[in-house]
Amino acid sequence: MNFNINSAVFIDAIKSANDVSTKNVTKDFKYGEKITIQAKKDEVVLLSYSGGVSLISPISASNFDNIEYNCSEEGRATVLANNLSDALSSLPKETVNFSLANNEVSVSLVSDSDCFRNLTTFDEYVEIPSRGDKSDICVKVDREAFLKSFERVSFAVSEEDSMFQYQCILLGMCGNKIQLISGNGSRFVVDRMKWASQSFGDEESKIFIPKQNISNIKKCLSEASCEYIIICHWPSDTKNGSAEQLTIEFDGMTICVYNLEIYRSYPDVDRILKYNYTNSIFSSLKDWTYAVNGSLMTKRTHEDTIHNTEVKYDRKKNRLLVESRTKHKSKTTIPVPQLDADSKLIDNIIGEGELWFRCNTDFFNNMISYSVPDKNRDIMINFESQEALAGIQDEKEMKKKMHPILISYPEYKDEIKNFTEEFYMFFTMSAKQ
Amino acid sequence: MSKHKAFVIDGNRFERTGFLDRMKKAMGPHETFVFGDDDSYDFVTQLITELNVFDDRHRLFILNDLPYYKRKDEKRSETRASVIAGFVKTIPSIPFGNTVVFNNIEIGVKKFLEVVKEHGEVQEFAQKFKMEEAQTKVLGYFTKRGKTMHREDAELFVNLLSENNKVDIDMLRLALLKIENYVGSRTKVLREDIFLTLEHSEKFIVWNLYNLLDKKDYHSSMKLVENYLRSLSNDISGVIEIIYSMMWRYAALVCIKSGQGIKLSSSKIIVIVSSMLKLKREGKFYDITMFPDAKKDKEGKIIPGEEVHSYSEDNIKKFIDGWDNKSVLEEYTLAHLYLIYYALIQAWSKIRFGSSESERMSIVQIIILLICGKIKNRSSLITLENVEIQAFKNFTLGKKYG
């Protein structure tokens, strides 16, 4: 193996591969921390595989400018990813030569061969698992929009090992709609993008993205420069023994995600979004920020680390009363406006009887912290009063009336890319006394 | 009021798992959340009191241990009461669609159990079976799977697993799975299968060894003894115990056989042999001394009629008449029995005088080979003879009378 390449370009190009091979590595995985460099006539390919995710990164003049790649001898070598990255960063940003001799890769300056870094090589080469012949889902998505949406929902993925079924992001596609969903069993977020001139297939399709690989994907997509990415799902193939996998192609590179088999029983989230709530009340996120911070403040003086906040509708004064369910109380009022920020009349739907609900204060904290761009906009809180549940002794009847609190954020329109984005959060009520 | 908000299930794992499986099946679509001592009380109680987000699926919360109260490093014994008291308050608030299972946490607090009973069920599954019950289970287990096992072998199997005449259900279940996997498609479960699959069992029943010896099955006998001795931290007490019990058995057999030889009546033989006293071990390792097992008065004299005999009259009768109408005496000639008894006495003195582990093991092996008829001559027992004792005897006798 012997080739020349511009080190500044190469450092950029190996960032994603370095991330995949060193972050979120399956314990004691044999290819963990390693990168195989395959020098070919027209390109150099980096292979990295951490157990849950792999990356094939071809680096050539076709996807990188000013690469100055010149291969005099084809070959391959496996080195430690961090060593490779450190060796390149510790040399001036100019053309370097990679050569393999005596089980060592020598990285030297072309202009001064006395300036070099030697890297130890490994006998084995990183091998990427094979995949089936045919993908069943393949969509082209705007990278920037996808990445933003991906980042917006990734906070909500379950952290608890006891709820492993929610340790993933669900990517759903149908018609012109693409949506990302994540949750922890009690609180869910949905980010839905509707594109004016793009279709993602007539049939509804779902792909699970494991939590373990979320940061790798984020890193790769944020380092990329392409406009579109191609997301494909490959079912398992018994003929060639390949497992189910998800691939994302960007900048000519392909990131492959494995271990998708365990996520199968994600609930039907659309049912919640379609439900007609008895109560839909508008309020300002800004007002909610004061109320929620007040509730959170009482945590310090409350013996529970997790506590609830109760929200009541004050019919007389047309406002919401937000009160912490803690020993030391915090109470805040939130006005229910008649007009929205654009001075349009709001159609609040307010049911009969006493209207209240109680839920985990952390969910309200999520509600104010994660929202679509303009925080000063109003949100709509859709709920069924917990009062209606009191005294019901029949489980079926109870189930009919049990619905989570649904927060609808204002629709966001991207005029340039020509899509609209809807963001929802829904969370459960608490019966804790 | 919902009667399936909370469950307490304690006892054997096998029935608990079965109970949980049935519960899950009855629930239909559900999601399971599993908690242990790594989760906080706050977190667990918050989750179990939250209403289900999706009305089409039930939520099952399984607590395999009590959560910590405030800090992970707290002394759990000190906070256990607070956690249980907290659950007493929380259980009534668990909404429909949520079910909490306290899985084998063994909470005996009356108030807690009362609350659970009010909102669900308390199930206690016995951890141990009686021997006969376990034997029936073993035979039933194989019959269900189209396999056969001899009743005697089932008894041996259960014996090997038993402790204080009871068998742990989970241990039995695992042992059955192991032997079933080992046997594979074969329909007959053999005695060898038991020894091969339970080779690491620490249970040793001397009667099983006698059965094997009487059948001249030296391979299984050796395996049984070796496994037993290997499982002990120090083999010497095990070897001494085996040799002692063998000495009494073969002494009894010698008595019976020679009694029969001189035409003594069975009843006379029974009286003689059943008067042999059982010995009790005192001391450890090389200090072990055997005394007649009997109640003693203040002066240390045996109280007549309070002795424990080695064999009951029934047992002696069984020696003579045999089990399954075949007496074990038929397996031995009187000369063979004398040789065995001689070997046991030699082995006993050699071991007591001092021996290494490998020496002890070879002594036991020689005795087994002898009993099983693989060694037939006294000359082959030379290794059992204690040269040091002989030399010591010669030396002291020489001094006294020389």
XYZ file of N, CA and C in Angstrom, chain A residues 117-226:
330
model
N 5.117 9.770 10.949
C 4.515 9.117 12.118
C 4.267 7.660 11.727
N 4.727 6.741 12.546
C 4.498 5.322 12.241
C 3.324 4.777 13.056
N 2.459 4.031 12.398
C 1.279 3.471 13.065
C 1.369 1.944 13.048
N 1.099 1.336 14.191
C 1.104 -0.135 14.263
C -0.123 -0.664 13.525
N 0.045 -1.743 12.810
C -1.105 -2.324 12.099
C -1.556 -3.610 12.794
N -2.763 -4.034 12.451
C -3.317 -5.278 12.995
C -3.454 -6.298 11.869
N -3.384 -7.575 12.238
C -3.439 -8.634 11.219
C -4.810 -8.714 10.548
N -5.877 -8.409 11.331
C -7.221 -8.580 10.753
C -7.709 -7.279 10.097
N -8.642 -7.465 9.179
C -9.225 -6.323 8.478
C -10.688 -6.198 8.877
N -11.145 -4.955 9.011
C -12.542 -4.728 9.388
C -13.442 -5.269 8.275
N -14.354 -6.132 8.679
C -15.276 -6.688 7.684
C -16.686 -6.232 7.990
N -17.310 -5.631 7.009
C -18.668 -5.111 7.178
C -19.646 -6.241 6.857
N -20.671 -6.464 7.696
C -21.627 -7.543 7.399
C -22.316 -7.328 6.045
N -22.588 -8.445 5.405
C -23.254 -8.337 4.096
C -24.729 -7.997 4.315
N -25.394 -7.522 3.288
C -26.830 -7.263 3.392
C -27.563 -7.925 2.242
N -28.883 -7.981 2.395
C -29.702 -8.661 1.387
C -29.578 -8.034 0.000
N -30.150 -8.720 -0.989
C -30.032 -8.235 -2.373
C -30.895 -7.010 -2.625
N -32.032 -6.981 -1.914
C -33.006 -5.949 -2.259
C -33.507 -5.230 -1.014
N -33.590 -3.907 -1.115
C -34.151 -3.151 0.014
C -35.656 -3.034 -0.182
N -36.398 -3.017 0.937
C -37.852 -2.877 0.811
C -38.305 -1.430 0.995
N -37.469 -0.602 1.580
C -37.798 0.821 1.707
C -36.571 1.600 1.240
N -36.772 2.607 0.443
C -35.659 3.449 0.006
C -36.201 4.852 -0.291
N -35.781 5.817 0.503
C -36.287 7.180 0.299
C -35.155 8.198 0.264
N -35.425 9.264 -0.484
C -34.448 10.350 -0.588
C -34.981 11.507 0.246
N -34.208 11.968 1.200
C -34.692 12.998 2.126
C -33.697 14.150 2.180
N -34.233 15.344 2.394
C -33.377 16.512 2.550
C -32.542 16.342 3.823
N -31.231 16.411 3.693
C -30.350 16.117 4.832
C -30.555 17.091 5.989
N -30.549 18.371 5.671
C -30.636 19.391 6.720
C -31.947 19.277 7.508
N -33.049 19.132 6.766
C -34.366 19.045 7.414
C -34.446 17.781 8.261
N -33.917 16.687 7.715
C -33.946 15.418 8.450
C -33.113 15.521 9.725
N -31.934 16.105 9.593
C -31.040 16.216 10.743
C -31.675 17.059 11.856
N -32.318 18.181 11.458
C -32.960 19.046 12.459
C -34.059 18.286 13.194
N -34.864 17.605 12.411
C -35.959 16.848 12.985
C -35.429 15.734 13.899
N -34.376 15.082 13.435
C -33.733 13.998 14.177
C -33.207 14.508 15.518
N -32.591 15.679 15.477
C -32.053 16.272 16.714
C -33.183 16.682 17.654
N -34.298 17.131 17.056
C -35.422 17.608 17.865
C -36.090 16.474 18.664
N -36.117 15.307 18.093
C -36.813 14.208 18.794
C -35.881 13.323 19.621
N -34.566 13.437 19.368
C -33.672 12.453 20.007
C -33.607 12.605 21.526
N -33.940 13.773 22.057
C -33.898 13.950 23.512
C -34.915 13.043 24.222
N -35.990 12.727 23.511
C -37.117 12.040 24.165
C -36.964 10.524 24.226
N -35.904 9.997 23.611
C -35.698 8.542 23.614
C -35.481 8.065 25.053
N -36.057 6.924 25.365
C -35.976 6.406 26.734
C -34.536 6.170 27.169
N -34.243 6.602 28.370
C -32.903 6.398 28.940
C -32.870 5.126 29.772
N -34.053 4.689 30.155
C -34.132 3.577 31.106
C -34.030 2.228 30.414
N -33.144 1.379 30.941
C -32.996 0.049 30.372
C -34.258 -0.788 30.579
N -35.044 -0.424 31.613
C -36.258 -1.187 31.874
C -37.300 -0.964 30.780
N -37.071 0.036 29.924
C -38.025 0.307 28.838
C -37.301 0.243 27.491
N -36.629 -0.880 27.263
C -35.778 -0.981 26.071
C -36.556 -0.823 24.775
N -37.880 -1.152 24.812
C -38.663 -1.066 23.574
C -38.780 0.369 23.069
N -38.494 1.315 23.978
C -38.550 2.726 23.579
C -37.165 3.338 23.382
N -36.148 2.487 23.381
C -34.801 3.027 23.189
C -34.480 3.110 21.688
N -35.295 3.830 20.993
C -35.111 3.973 19.547
C -35.898 5.186 19.039
N -35.603 5.581 17.825
C -36.413 6.609 17.155
C -37.133 5.888 16.023
N -38.405 6.168 15.900
C -39.169 5.523 14.829
C -39.317 6.501 13.665
N -38.832 6.079 12.518
C -38.964 6.901 11.316
C -40.118 6.325 10.509
N -41.150 7.128 10.321
C -42.317 6.669 9.567
C -42.497 7.511 8.312
N -42.902 6.867 7.245
C -43.085 7.579 5.973
C -44.349 7.114 5.289
N -45.032 8.051 4.701
C -46.227 7.715 3.926
C -46.627 8.940 3.100
N -46.864 8.752 1.823
C -47.250 9.863 0.956
C -46.192 10.957 0.986
N -46.654 12.204 1.237
C -45.690 13.311 1.270
C -45.193 13.582 2.690
N -45.524 12.661 3.570
C -45.258 12.881 4.996
C -44.113 11.995 5.496
N -43.243 12.614 6.268
C -42.184 11.828 6.910
C -42.163 12.269 8.371
N -42.185 11.316 9.279
C -42.231 11.723 10.683
C -41.277 10.905 11.549
N -40.759 11.578 12.556
C -39.860 10.924 13.502
C -40.529 10.940 14.868
N -40.517 9.786 15.524
C -41.195 9.657 16.817
C -40.222 9.065 17.834
N -40.260 9.615 19.015
C -39.506 8.989 20.103
C -40.250 9.202 21.403
N -39.981 8.359 22.375
C -40.689 8.474 23.648
C -40.121 7.523 24.665
N -40.655 7.594 25.869
C -40.149 6.715 26.929
C -41.270 5.901 27.583
N -42.401 5.821 26.919
C -43.527 5.069 27.480
C -44.519 5.980 28.172
N -44.038 7.112 28.696
C -44.912 8.063 29.378
C -44.997 9.398 28.634
N -43.929 9.736 27.957
C -43.896 11.000 27.216
C -43.314 10.768 25.822
N -44.026 11.267 24.821
C -43.615 11.041 23.433
C -43.522 12.366 22.679
N -42.676 12.402 21.661
C -42.661 13.564 20.764
C -42.760 13.072 19.327
N -43.418 13.875 18.528
C -43.590 13.549 17.108
C -43.203 14.776 16.297
N -42.289 14.586 15.375
C -41.942 15.681 14.470
C -42.328 15.233 13.063
N -43.241 15.970 12.478
C -43.813 15.543 11.194
C -43.531 16.596 10.128
N -42.956 16.132 9.027
C -42.679 17.068 7.921
C -43.542 16.679 6.727
N -44.215 17.701 6.179
C -45.021 17.444 4.986
C -44.406 18.224 3.832
N -44.046 17.494 2.813
C -43.340 18.110 1.686
C -44.321 18.384 0.565
N -44.126 19.551 -0.066
C -45.062 19.944 -1.124
C -44.858 19.118 -2.386
N -43.610 18.795 -2.683
C -43.376 18.157 -3.989
C -42.566 16.869 -3.854
N -42.740 16.166 -2.777
C -41.981 14.915 -2.630
C -42.873 13.820 -2.077
N -42.702 12.632 -2.602
C -43.502 11.524 -2.091
C -42.573 10.435 -1.540
N -43.008 9.811 -0.461
C -42.197 8.760 0.168
C -42.881 7.400 0.045
N -43.682 7.255 -0.984
C -44.347 5.962 -1.214
C -45.784 5.990 -0.734
N -46.613 5.167 -1.370
C -48.038 5.158 -1.032
C -48.316 4.377 0.253
N -47.521 3.373 0.451
C -47.745 2.555 1.652
C -46.951 3.092 2.835
N -47.542 2.913 4.022
C -46.870 3.392 5.223
C -45.679 2.486 5.549
N -44.530 3.080 5.752
C -43.365 2.259 6.097
C -42.691 2.808 7.354
N -42.081 1.893 8.106
C -41.462 2.256 9.386
C -40.041 1.723 9.474
N -39.163 2.540 10.009
C -37.783 2.091 10.249
C -37.401 2.507 11.666
N -36.786 1.579 12.396
C -36.345 1.895 13.758
C -34.863 2.255 13.763
N -34.545 3.308 14.483
C -33.136 3.700 14.612
C -32.751 3.530 16.086
N -31.891 2.565 16.393
C -31.555 2.304 17.801
C -30.884 3.498 18.481
N -31.192 3.655 19.753
C -30.648 4.761 20.544
C -29.125 4.772 20.527
N -28.559 3.569 20.574
C -27.102 3.439 20.652
C -26.400 4.176 19.500
N -27.066 4.256 18.345
C -26.400 4.816 17.169
C -26.842 6.228 16.816
N -27.709 6.798 17.646
C -28.232 8.134 17.337
C -27.101 9.155 17.217
N -26.174 9.128 18.178
C -25.108 10.134 18.151
C -24.187 9.934 16.947
N -23.951 8.655 16.555
C -23.122 8.399 15.373
C -23.773 8.990 14.122
N -25.069 8.759 14.009
C -25.784 9.245 12.821
C -25.774 10.777 12.803
N -26.043 11.366 13.966
C -26.031 12.839 14.058
C -24.687 13.395 13.611
N -23.632 12.776 14.127
C -22.272 13.245 13.828
C -22.006 13.136 12.326
N -22.329 11.969 11.754
C -22.065 11.751 10.329
C -22.842 12.747 9.475
N -24.129 12.925 9.806
C -24.958 13.798 8.976
C -24.580 15.270 9.149
N -24.120 15.622 10.346
C -23.737 17.027 10.524
C -22.393 17.320 9.858
N -21.549 16.304 9.705
C -20.257 16.494 9.019
C -20.449 16.507 7.502
N -21.570 15.950 7.037
C -21.785 15.803 5.590
C -22.110 17.146 4.944
N -21.947 17.176 3.628
C -22.217 18.432 2.928
C -23.261 18.268 1.821
N -23.713 17.034 1.601
C -24.652 16.779 0.511
C -26.035 17.372 0.829
